[in-house]
Amino acid sequence: MASGTTIPINKDFRDGDVVIHVLQVNITDYPMGNVYSPDPSNTVWPKLVFTYENKGTEPVNGNLEVAFFDDKGNQYPPSGHLVDVTMDPLQPGKTSDIRFVEAAVIPKDTKLVYFKVYINGKGEAVDIPYTEATATPVPGQGGGANKCCLAMLLPLMAIGVYMASKLK
C-alpha cells in the first residue's frame, strides 16, 4: 500500500467487561509511535486503531494483543504480539480515547492480508478488506502544513466512523 491508506474494520471483541472496538487499519510509509525499523525507507507501518469500552460496574484496564500477517504467512512483529494496556483503569460505562498499536513491516511492498486479536490466549483472525480502502493524507508530502494538519484529523475521522456505526 502507498503513502497512506485507511481501511475500515468496525469489529468488536469482548474480554470480560471490556469491549474492544476495532475501528480501522491504517497503513502508512511513516511511523506514528516508537516502532524501530532497520530500513525505514523500505518499511510500511500498519496501525490498528481502536477504543476500549467498559460495560461492567467496576473500573478495569483495557488490554489488547494483536499481530499482523502477510500473504506468505509471515507475522508482524515476527516474535510475539503488539500489546496495549491502559495505564489507568477505565471507569464503568466509559469509552477510552482513540488508541493504536503499530508494527514495522519490511519490505515496503508486503501485502498484509489479516490481523489476529488475541483474548485469553485464543487468536481470532480478521481479514483486511482492501476493497474498502481510502487514501489518507501523509504529513510532509506536498501541500506543506495543510496536508500535515489534515493527517492530524485521523483520530477525529476514526471517532466519526465509530459513532456512525453506533447509530445504525
Tab-separated table of N, CA and C in Angstrom:
chain	number	residue	atom	x	y	z
A	1	MET	N	0.839	-1.172	0.000
A	1	MET	CA	0.000	0.000	0.000
A	1	MET	C	0.888	1.239	0.000
A	2	ALA	N	0.434	2.264	-0.644
A	2	ALA	CA	1.196	3.505	-0.776
A	2	ALA	C	1.068	4.380	0.458
A	3	SER	N	1.634	5.549	0.386
A	3	SER	CA	1.793	6.540	1.454
A	3	SER	C	0.833	6.432	2.618
A	4	GLY	N	-0.439	6.484	2.385
A	4	GLY	CA	-1.396	6.412	3.477
A	4	GLY	C	-2.700	5.798	3.027
A	5	THR	N	-3.097	4.709	3.695
A	5	THR	CA	-4.333	4.015	3.359
A	5	THR	C	-5.091	3.721	4.641
A	6	THR	N	-6.383	4.028	4.641
A	6	THR	CA	-7.249	3.720	5.771
A	6	THR	C	-8.253	2.665	5.327
A	7	ILE	N	-8.349	1.604	6.130
A	7	ILE	CA	-9.255	0.505	5.825
A	7	ILE	C	-10.185	0.311	7.018
A	8	PRO	N	-11.480	0.607	6.864
A	8	PRO	CA	-12.398	0.443	7.997
A	8	PRO	C	-12.558	-1.033	8.371
A	9	ILE	N	-12.634	-1.295	9.657
A	9	ILE	CA	-12.822	-2.662	10.158
A	9	ILE	C	-14.159	-2.764	10.895
A	10	ASN	N	-14.382	-1.888	11.887
A	10	ASN	CA	-15.641	-1.840	12.636
A	10	ASN	C	-16.077	-3.206	13.161
A	11	LYS	N	-15.208	-3.809	13.977
A	11	LYS	CA	-15.483	-5.114	14.574
A	11	LYS	C	-15.212	-5.020	16.069
A	12	ASP	N	-16.076	-5.653	16.864
A	12	ASP	CA	-15.937	-5.625	18.311
A	12	ASP	C	-15.478	-6.974	18.837
A	13	PHE	N	-14.701	-6.917	19.928
A	13	PHE	CA	-14.237	-8.107	20.638
A	13	PHE	C	-14.545	-7.884	22.110
A	14	ARG	N	-14.924	-8.961	22.800
A	14	ARG	CA	-15.245	-8.832	24.226
A	14	ARG	C	-14.208	-9.586	25.043
A	15	ASP	N	-13.714	-8.910	26.091
A	15	ASP	CA	-12.782	-9.509	27.041
A	15	ASP	C	-13.321	-9.188	28.431
A	16	GLY	N	-14.151	-10.078	28.965
A	16	GLY	CA	-14.810	-9.818	30.239
A	16	GLY	C	-15.770	-8.659	30.092
A	17	ASP	N	-15.594	-7.630	30.938
A	17	ASP	CA	-16.465	-6.457	30.886
A	17	ASP	C	-16.006	-5.419	29.863
A	18	VAL	N	-14.890	-5.677	29.207
A	18	VAL	CA	-14.335	-4.705	28.258
A	18	VAL	C	-14.674	-5.121	26.828
A	19	VAL	N	-15.218	-4.164	26.074
A	19	VAL	CA	-15.433	-4.360	24.641
A	19	VAL	C	-14.352	-3.575	23.918
A	20	ILE	N	-13.639	-4.253	23.031
A	20	ILE	CA	-12.606	-3.610	22.220
A	20	ILE	C	-13.245	-3.321	20.867
A	21	HIS	N	-13.380	-2.037	20.542
A	21	HIS	CA	-13.965	-1.616	19.268
A	21	HIS	C	-12.812	-1.374	18.302
A	22	VAL	N	-12.581	-2.319	17.377
A	22	VAL	CA	-11.540	-2.145	16.362
A	22	VAL	C	-12.158	-1.328	15.236
A	23	LEU	N	-11.634	-0.123	15.032
A	23	LEU	CA	-12.220	0.827	14.095
A	23	LEU	C	-11.653	0.709	12.688
A	24	GLN	N	-10.326	0.638	12.578
A	24	GLN	CA	-9.712	0.650	11.249
A	24	GLN	C	-8.261	0.207	11.322
A	25	VAL	N	-7.726	-0.081	10.131
A	25	VAL	CA	-6.295	-0.305	9.952
A	25	VAL	C	-5.794	0.831	9.071
A	26	ASN	N	-4.710	1.465	9.495
A	26	ASN	CA	-4.048	2.500	8.694
A	26	ASN	C	-2.692	1.944	8.289
A	27	ILE	N	-2.375	2.020	7.021
A	27	ILE	CA	-1.067	1.573	6.536
A	27	ILE	C	-0.392	2.777	5.915
A	28	THR	N	0.760	3.154	6.483
A	28	THR	CA	1.455	4.354	6.038
A	28	THR	C	2.943	4.088	5.847
A	29	ASP	N	3.597	5.042	5.189
A	29	ASP	CA	5.042	4.974	4.977
A	29	ASP	C	5.808	5.622	6.113
A	30	TYR	N	5.139	5.997	7.188
A	30	TYR	CA	5.806	6.677	8.298
A	30	TYR	C	5.269	6.133	9.622
A	31	PRO	N	6.118	6.108	10.652
A	31	PRO	CA	5.651	5.647	11.963
A	31	PRO	C	4.962	6.772	12.724
A	32	MET	N	4.036	6.396	13.591
A	32	MET	CA	3.406	7.371	14.484
A	32	MET	C	3.813	7.103	15.929
A	33	GLY	N	4.430	5.968	16.187
A	33	GLY	CA	4.850	5.604	17.536
A	33	GLY	C	6.354	5.430	17.592
A	34	ASN	N	6.790	4.626	18.515
A	34	ASN	CA	8.217	4.387	18.720
A	34	ASN	C	8.654	3.051	18.147
A	35	VAL	N	8.151	2.683	16.984
A	35	VAL	CA	8.483	1.399	16.379
A	35	VAL	C	9.755	1.557	15.550
A	36	TYR	N	10.737	0.717	15.828
A	36	TYR	CA	12.032	0.772	15.154
A	36	TYR	C	12.007	-0.039	13.864
A	37	SER	N	12.679	0.468	12.841
A	37	SER	CA	12.916	-0.266	11.604
A	37	SER	C	14.377	-0.077	11.214
A	38	PRO	N	15.091	-1.159	10.918
A	38	PRO	CA	16.473	-1.025	10.475
A	38	PRO	C	16.586	-0.454	9.057
A	39	ASP	N	15.465	-0.436	8.329
A	39	ASP	CA	15.442	0.056	6.950
A	39	ASP	C	14.179	0.896	6.734
A	40	PRO	N	14.112	2.098	7.336
A	40	PRO	CA	12.866	2.878	7.290
A	40	PRO	C	12.382	3.233	5.892
A	41	SER	N	13.281	3.405	4.932
A	41	SER	CA	12.837	3.765	3.582
A	41	SER	C	12.197	2.576	2.858
A	42	ASN	N	12.339	1.379	3.397
A	42	ASN	CA	11.752	0.175	2.804
A	42	ASN	C	10.750	-0.454	3.770
A	43	THR	N	10.084	0.386	4.576
A	43	THR	CA	9.178	-0.093	5.613
A	43	THR	C	7.812	0.561	5.468
A	44	VAL	N	6.758	-0.207	5.772
A	44	VAL	CA	5.434	0.360	5.985
A	44	VAL	C	5.051	0.066	7.422
A	45	TRP	N	4.226	0.947	7.966
A	45	TRP	CA	3.782	0.821	9.348
A	45	TRP	C	2.266	0.657	9.376
A	46	PRO	N	1.774	-0.573	9.588
A	46	PRO	CA	0.332	-0.753	9.792
A	46	PRO	C	-0.024	-0.402	11.239
A	47	LYS	N	-1.133	0.289	11.396
A	47	LYS	CA	-1.625	0.696	12.711
A	47	LYS	C	-3.054	0.188	12.866
A	48	LEU	N	-3.309	-0.503	13.955
A	48	LEU	CA	-4.668	-0.922	14.276
A	48	LEU	C	-5.239	0.126	15.222
A	49	VAL	N	-6.342	0.774	14.824
A	49	VAL	CA	-6.945	1.868	15.575
A	49	VAL	C	-8.185	1.323	16.288
A	50	PHE	N	-8.300	1.615	17.599
A	50	PHE	CA	-9.361	1.008	18.394
A	50	PHE	C	-9.669	1.855	19.630
A	51	THR	N	-10.750	1.481	20.329
A	51	THR	CA	-11.086	2.035	21.644
A	51	THR	C	-11.476	0.876	22.552
A	52	TYR	N	-11.437	1.145	23.855
A	52	TYR	CA	-11.955	0.215	24.858
A	52	TYR	C	-13.233	0.812	25.432
A	53	GLU	N	-14.191	-0.054	25.746
A	53	GLU	CA	-15.402	0.394	26.430
A	53	GLU	C	-15.653	-0.526	27.614
A	54	ASN	N	-15.851	0.055	28.790
A	54	ASN	CA	-16.122	-0.722	29.991
A	54	ASN	C	-17.627	-0.895	30.145
A	55	LYS	N	-18.109	-2.109	29.952
A	55	LYS	CA	-19.538	-2.414	30.073
A	55	LYS	C	-19.904	-2.902	31.470
A	56	GLY	N	-18.910	-2.997	32.360
A	56	GLY	CA	-19.143	-3.527	33.699
A	56	GLY	C	-19.511	-2.461	34.709
A	57	THR	N	-19.426	-2.857	35.979
A	57	THR	CA	-19.774	-1.958	37.080
A	57	THR	C	-18.559	-1.570	37.914
A	58	GLU	N	-17.394	-2.099	37.583
A	58	GLU	CA	-16.146	-1.811	38.298
A	58	GLU	C	-15.111	-1.267	37.309
A	59	PRO	N	-14.194	-0.416	37.769
A	59	PRO	CA	-13.104	0.039	36.896
A	59	PRO	C	-12.232	-1.147	36.465
A	60	VAL	N	-11.830	-1.173	35.201
A	60	VAL	CA	-10.971	-2.245	34.668
A	60	VAL	C	-9.973	-1.647	33.681
A	61	ASN	N	-8.878	-2.356	33.476
A	61	ASN	CA	-7.904	-1.960	32.463
A	61	ASN	C	-8.260	-2.610	31.139
A	62	GLY	N	-8.087	-1.853	30.064
A	62	GLY	CA	-8.221	-2.423	28.730
A	62	GLY	C	-6.917	-3.116	28.362
A	63	ASN	N	-7.008	-4.193	27.622
A	63	ASN	CA	-5.831	-4.958	27.234
A	63	ASN	C	-6.055	-5.525	25.830
A	64	LEU	N	-5.093	-5.289	24.952
A	64	LEU	CA	-5.201	-5.794	23.582
A	64	LEU	C	-3.874	-6.408	23.166
A	65	GLU	N	-3.939	-7.597	22.567
A	65	GLU	CA	-2.782	-8.226	21.930
A	65	GLU	C	-3.175	-8.504	20.492
A	66	VAL	N	-2.276	-8.167	19.559
A	66	VAL	CA	-2.598	-8.311	18.145
A	66	VAL	C	-1.320	-8.570	17.356
A	67	ALA	N	-1.458	-9.220	16.202
A	67	ALA	CA	-0.357	-9.409	15.259
A	67	ALA	C	-0.919	-9.302	13.845
A	68	PHE	N	-0.118	-8.752	12.934
A	68	PHE	CA	-0.483	-8.669	11.515
A	68	PHE	C	0.150	-9.833	10.774
A	69	PHE	N	-0.479	-10.256	9.660
A	69	PHE	CA	0.038	-11.360	8.850
A	69	PHE	C	-0.017	-10.983	7.378
A	70	ASP	N	1.009	-11.404	6.627
A	70	ASP	CA	1.038	-11.115	5.190
A	70	ASP	C	0.548	-12.307	4.387
A	71	ASP	N	0.523	-12.145	3.062
A	71	ASP	CA	0.005	-13.180	2.171
A	71	ASP	C	0.912	-14.400	2.081
A	72	LYS	N	2.090	-14.360	2.710
A	72	LYS	CA	3.001	-15.507	2.740
A	72	LYS	C	2.995	-16.186	4.108
A	73	GLY	N	2.151	-15.696	5.018
A	73	GLY	CA	2.053	-16.283	6.348
A	73	GLY	C	3.016	-15.707	7.370
A	74	ASN	N	3.803	-14.695	7.003
A	74	ASN	CA	4.726	-14.072	7.948
A	74	ASN	C	3.952	-13.220	8.943
A	75	GLN	N	4.428	-13.219	10.186
A	75	GLN	CA	3.785	-12.466	11.265
A	75	GLN	C	4.584	-11.208	11.572
A	76	TYR	N	3.860	-10.122	11.889
A	76	TYR	CA	4.463	-8.851	12.291
A	76	TYR	C	3.802	-8.386	13.582
A	77	PRO	N	4.565	-8.206	14.655
A	77	PRO	CA	6.002	-8.414	14.740
A	77	PRO	C	6.340	-9.899	14.639
A	78	PRO	N	7.554	-10.194	14.154
A	78	PRO	CA	7.939	-11.593	13.911
A	78	PRO	C	7.891	-12.480	15.157
A	79	SER	N	8.214	-11.936	16.299
A	79	SER	CA	8.133	-12.742	17.524
A	79	SER	C	7.242	-12.019	18.525
A	80	GLY	N	6.215	-12.690	18.958
A	80	GLY	CA	5.308	-12.082	19.929
A	80	GLY	C	4.168	-11.328	19.283
A	81	HIS	N	3.534	-10.504	20.096
A	81	HIS	CA	2.381	-9.727	19.659
A	81	HIS	C	2.601	-8.266	20.002
A	82	LEU	N	1.865	-7.386	19.327
A	82	LEU	CA	1.779	-5.997	19.741
A	82	LEU	C	0.852	-5.983	20.950
A	83	VAL	N	1.201	-5.220	21.970
A	83	VAL	CA	0.417	-5.220	23.202
A	83	VAL	C	0.073	-3.786	23.585
A	84	ASP	N	-1.171	-3.586	23.993
A	84	ASP	CA	-1.617	-2.298	24.531
A	84	ASP	C	-2.367	-2.584	25.826
A	85	VAL	N	-2.027	-1.825	26.872
A	85	VAL	CA	-2.717	-1.919	28.157
A	85	VAL	C	-2.958	-0.501	28.639
A	86	THR	N	-4.169	-0.217	29.092
A	86	THR	CA	-4.445	1.119	29.627
A	86	THR	C	-3.656	1.305	30.917
A	87	MET	N	-3.136	2.493	31.115
A	87	MET	CA	-2.369	2.784	32.328
A	87	MET	C	-3.290	3.074	33.510
A	88	ASP	N	-4.407	3.695	33.244
A	88	ASP	CA	-5.402	3.971	34.285
A	88	ASP	C	-6.632	3.122	34.002
A	89	PRO	N	-7.235	2.559	35.045
A	89	PRO	CA	-8.451	1.773	34.820
A	89	PRO	C	-9.544	2.612	34.149
A	90	LEU	N	-10.269	1.971	33.274
A	90	LEU	CA	-11.389	2.605	32.584
A	90	LEU	C	-12.620	2.491	33.481
A	91	GLN	N	-13.263	3.605	33.714
A	91	GLN	CA	-14.414	3.637	34.620
A	91	GLN	C	-15.636	2.969	33.979
A	92	PRO	N	-16.553	2.437	34.791
A	92	PRO	CA	-17.763	1.794	34.267
A	92	PRO	C	-18.543	2.725	33.343
A	93	GLY	N	-19.003	2.184	32.227
A	93	GLY	CA	-19.804	2.944	31.280
A	93	GLY	C	-19.016	3.910	30.418
A	94	LYS	N	-17.697	3.923	30.517
A	94	LYS	CA	-16.865	4.873	29.772
A	94	LYS	C	-16.145	4.182	28.618
A	95	THR	N	-15.827	4.997	27.603
A	95	THR	CA	-15.054	4.550	26.442
A	95	THR	C	-13.749	5.323	26.423
A	96	SER	N	-12.669	4.634	26.127
A	96	SER	CA	-11.348	5.262	26.088
A	96	SER	C	-11.222	6.201	24.897
A	97	ASP	N	-10.183	7.010	24.932
A	97	ASP	CA	-9.807	7.788	23.754
A	97	ASP	C	-9.374	6.815	22.658
A	98	ILE	N	-9.250	7.320	21.441
A	98	ILE	CA	-8.748	6.520	20.322
A	98	ILE	C	-7.318	6.089	20.642
A	99	ARG	N	-7.019	4.815	20.404
A	99	ARG	CA	-5.692	4.255	20.660
A	99	ARG	C	-5.232	3.528	19.410
A	100	PHE	N	-3.934	3.205	19.334
A	100	PHE	CA	-3.442	2.385	18.228
A	100	PHE	C	-2.225	1.587	18.652
A	101	VAL	N	-2.026	0.464	17.968
A	101	VAL	CA	-0.778	-0.301	18.043
A	101	VAL	C	-0.229	-0.334	16.633
A	102	GLU	N	1.101	-0.435	16.524
A	102	GLU	CA	1.768	-0.266	15.226
A	102	GLU	C	2.910	-1.270	15.094
A	103	ALA	N	3.110	-1.760	13.891
A	103	ALA	CA	4.221	-2.663	13.589
A	103	ALA	C	5.047	-2.082	12.448
A	104	ALA	N	6.296	-2.536	12.333
A	104	ALA	CA	7.152	-2.187	11.193
A	104	ALA	C	7.196	-3.407	10.276
A	105	VAL	N	6.897	-3.198	8.995
A	105	VAL	CA	6.852	-4.299	8.025
A	105	VAL	C	7.837	-4.014	6.902
A	106	ILE	N	8.778	-4.937	6.703
A	106	ILE	CA	9.779	-4.836	5.638
A	106	ILE	C	9.654	-6.105	4.803
A	107	PRO	N	9.665	-6.044	3.476
A	107	PRO	CA	9.820	-4.874	2.631
A	107	PRO	C	8.514	-4.107	2.471
A	108	LYS	N	8.659	-2.913	1.966
A	108	LYS	CA	7.550	-1.966	1.823
A	108	LYS	C	6.389	-2.519	0.993
A	109	ASP	N	6.670	-3.377	0.021
A	109	ASP	CA	5.607	-3.892	-0.852
A	109	ASP	C	4.916	-5.143	-0.291
A	110	THR	N	5.144	-5.465	0.973
A	110	THR	CA	4.495	-6.607	1.612
A	110	THR	C	2.989	-6.394	1.638
A	111	LYS	N	2.238	-7.432	1.309
A	111	LYS	CA	0.773	-7.355	1.308
A	111	LYS	C	0.245	-7.986	2.598
A	112	LEU	N	-0.190	-7.136	3.512
A	112	LEU	CA	-0.814	-7.627	4.739
A	112	LEU	C	-2.238	-8.049	4.403
A	113	VAL	N	-2.649	-9.233	4.858
A	113	VAL	CA	-3.973	-9.720	4.486
A	113	VAL	C	-4.926	-9.896	5.666
A	114	TYR	N	-4.374	-10.038	6.868
A	114	TYR	CA	-5.240	-10.129	8.039
A	114	TYR	C	-4.449	-9.801	9.297
A	115	PHE	N	-5.181	-9.635	10.393
A	115	PHE	CA	-4.569	-9.490	11.704
A	115	PHE	C	-5.324	-10.417	12.639
A	116	LYS	N	-4.689	-10.754	13.773
A	116	LYS	CA	-5.340	-11.566	14.791
A	116	LYS	C	-5.395	-10.775	16.084
A	117	VAL	N	-6.562	-10.824	16.712
A	117	VAL	CA	-6.744	-10.275	18.041
A	117	VAL	C	-6.726	-11.466	19.000
A	118	TYR	N	-5.865	-11.380	20.020
A	118	TYR	CA	-5.709	-12.468	20.982
A	118	TYR	C	-6.373	-12.087	22.300
A	119	ILE	N	-7.328	-12.923	22.725
A	119	ILE	CA	-8.002	-12.742	24.005
A	119	ILE	C	-7.924	-14.071	24.740
A	120	ASN	N	-7.374	-14.023	25.947
A	120	ASN	CA	-7.196	-15.222	26.765
A	120	ASN	C	-6.456	-16.319	25.998
A	121	GLY	N	-5.443	-15.931	25.242
A	121	GLY	CA	-4.603	-16.891	24.535
A	121	GLY	C	-5.158	-17.374	23.210
A	122	LYS	N	-6.403	-17.077	22.898
A	122	LYS	CA	-7.012	-17.512	21.634
A	122	LYS	C	-7.000	-16.355	20.648
A	123	GLY	N	-6.543	-16.656	19.413
A	123	GLY	CA	-6.493	-15.625	18.381
A	123	GLY	C	-7.654	-15.730	17.414
A	124	GLU	N	-8.260	-14.588	17.111
A	124	GLU	CA	-9.319	-14.535	16.106
A	124	GLU	C	-8.835	-13.701	14.934
A	125	ALA	N	-8.810	-14.316	13.744
A	125	ALA	CA	-8.326	-13.639	12.538
A	125	ALA	C	-9.404	-12.736	11.949
A	126	VAL	N	-8.953	-11.579	11.474
A	126	VAL	CA	-9.850	-10.617	10.824
A	126	VAL	C	-9.184	-10.207	9.507
A	127	ASP	N	-9.872	-10.442	8.395
A	127	ASP	CA	-9.340	-10.042	7.087
A	127	ASP	C	-9.233	-8.530	6.990
A	128	ILE	N	-8.255	-8.068	6.216
A	128	ILE	CA	-8.101	-6.640	5.933
A	128	ILE	C	-8.717	-6.401	4.555
A	129	PRO	N	-9.919	-5.799	4.495
A	129	PRO	CA	-10.650	-5.648	3.230
A	129	PRO	C	-10.168	-4.436	2.415
A	130	TYR	N	-9.172	-4.647	1.580
A	130	TYR	CA	-8.600	-3.553	0.789
A	130	TYR	C	-9.617	-2.901	-0.138
A	131	THR	N	-10.693	-3.603	-0.465
A	131	THR	CA	-11.716	-3.017	-1.341
A	131	THR	C	-12.397	-1.827	-0.675
A	132	GLU	N	-12.281	-1.729	0.651
A	132	GLU	CA	-12.889	-0.626	1.405
A	132	GLU	C	-11.898	0.514	1.648
A	133	ALA	N	-10.668	0.381	1.165
A	133	ALA	CA	-9.592	1.328	1.479
A	133	ALA	C	-9.823	2.711	0.872
A	134	THR	N	-9.372	3.725	1.625
A	134	THR	CA	-9.359	5.099	1.138
A	134	THR	C	-7.981	5.686	1.412
A	135	ALA	N	-7.582	6.651	0.595
A	135	ALA	CA	-6.294	7.313	0.792
A	135	ALA	C	-6.404	8.274	1.966
A	136	THR	N	-5.313	8.357	2.741
A	136	THR	CA	-5.255	9.327	3.834
A	136	THR	C	-4.069	10.243	3.607
A	137	PRO	N	-4.198	11.508	4.006
A	137	PRO	CA	-3.093	12.452	3.848
A	137	PRO	C	-1.879	12.022	4.667
A	138	VAL	N	-0.708	12.311	4.161
A	138	VAL	CA	0.535	11.960	4.835
A	138	VAL	C	1.307	13.229	5.133
A	139	PRO	N	1.724	13.426	6.397
A	139	PRO	CA	2.463	14.636	6.729
A	139	PRO	C	3.726	14.780	5.900
A	140	GLY	N	3.992	16.013	5.465
A	140	GLY	CA	5.251	16.310	4.780
A	140	GLY	C	5.323	15.915	3.319
A	141	GLN	N	4.244	15.415	2.725
A	141	GLN	CA	4.287	15.034	1.317
A	141	GLN	C	3.422	15.985	0.517
A	142	GLY	N	4.040	17.027	-0.022
A	142	GLY	CA	3.309	18.002	-0.827
A	142	GLY	C	2.276	18.736	0.006
A	143	GLY	N	1.958	19.925	-0.354
A	143	GLY	CA	0.924	20.679	0.330
A	143	GLY	C	1.334	21.267	1.656
A	144	GLY	N	2.523	20.973	2.112
A	144	GLY	CA	3.054	21.567	3.333
A	144	GLY	C	2.162	21.387	4.535
A	145	ALA	N	1.954	22.458	5.271
A	145	ALA	CA	1.250	22.411	6.550
A	145	ALA	C	-0.190	21.938	6.404
A	146	ASN	N	-0.840	22.258	5.283
A	146	ASN	CA	-2.237	21.849	5.130
A	146	ASN	C	-2.383	20.335	5.181
A	147	LYS	N	-1.533	19.601	4.464
A	147	LYS	CA	-1.628	18.141	4.488
A	147	LYS	C	-1.274	17.601	5.860
A	148	CYS	N	-0.302	18.211	6.510
A	148	CYS	CA	0.066	17.780	7.851
A	148	CYS	C	-1.125	17.944	8.791
A	149	CYS	N	-1.785	19.069	8.704
A	149	CYS	CA	-2.940	19.308	9.569
A	149	CYS	C	-4.065	18.330	9.250
A	150	LEU	N	-4.253	17.988	8.002
A	150	LEU	CA	-5.277	17.011	7.644
A	150	LEU	C	-4.957	15.656	8.251
A	151	ALA	N	-3.687	15.272	8.262
A	151	ALA	CA	-3.307	13.990	8.845
A	151	ALA	C	-3.588	13.969	10.340
A	152	MET	N	-3.556	15.118	10.972
A	152	MET	CA	-3.854	15.182	12.397
A	152	MET	C	-5.334	14.909	12.657
A	153	LEU	N	-6.156	14.977	11.626
A	153	LEU	CA	-7.583	14.716	11.779
A	153	LEU	C	-7.914	13.226	11.836
A	154	LEU	N	-6.930	12.366	11.647
A	154	LEU	CA	-7.158	10.928	11.634
A	154	LEU	C	-7.925	10.452	12.865
A	155	PRO	N	-7.528	10.844	14.070
A	155	PRO	CA	-8.314	10.394	15.230
A	155	PRO	C	-9.768	10.869	15.176
A	156	LEU	N	-9.989	12.078	14.676
A	156	LEU	CA	-11.363	12.566	14.571
A	156	LEU	C	-12.162	11.766	13.550
A	157	MET	N	-11.510	11.373	12.451
A	157	MET	CA	-12.184	10.538	11.454
A	157	MET	C	-12.554	9.190	12.071
A	158	ALA	N	-11.651	8.630	12.865
A	158	ALA	CA	-11.918	7.340	13.495
A	158	ALA	C	-13.108	7.449	14.451
A	159	ILE	N	-13.174	8.537	15.200
A	159	ILE	CA	-14.305	8.742	16.108
A	159	ILE	C	-15.600	8.838	15.311
A	160	GLY	N	-15.564	9.551	14.189
A	160	GLY	CA	-16.750	9.678	13.342
A	160	GLY	C	-17.218	8.330	12.820
A	161	VAL	N	-16.279	7.488	12.378
A	161	VAL	CA	-16.628	6.149	11.895
A	161	VAL	C	-17.252	5.342	13.027
A	162	TYR	N	-16.628	5.421	14.192
A	162	TYR	CA	-17.137	4.680	15.350
A	162	TYR	C	-18.555	5.152	15.714
A	163	MET	N	-18.756	6.453	15.816
A	163	MET	CA	-20.061	6.993	16.193
A	163	MET	C	-21.115	6.659	15.137
A	164	ALA	N	-20.747	6.722	13.864
A	164	ALA	CA	-21.692	6.387	12.801
A	164	ALA	C	-22.107	4.925	12.885
A	165	SER	N	-21.165	4.044	13.230
A	165	SER	CA	-21.501	2.623	13.344
A	165	SER	C	-22.465	2.363	14.503
A	166	LYS	N	-22.372	3.175	15.546
A	166	LYS	CA	-23.259	3.007	16.702
A	166	LYS	C	-24.659	3.520	16.418
A	167	LEU	N	-24.819	4.421	15.447
A	167	LEU	CA	-26.118	4.995	15.126
A	167	LEU	C	-26.961	4.069	14.256
A	168	LYS	N	-26.336	3.057	13.668
A	168	LYS	CA	-27.074	2.157	12.773
A	168	LYS	C	-28.036	1.284	13.497
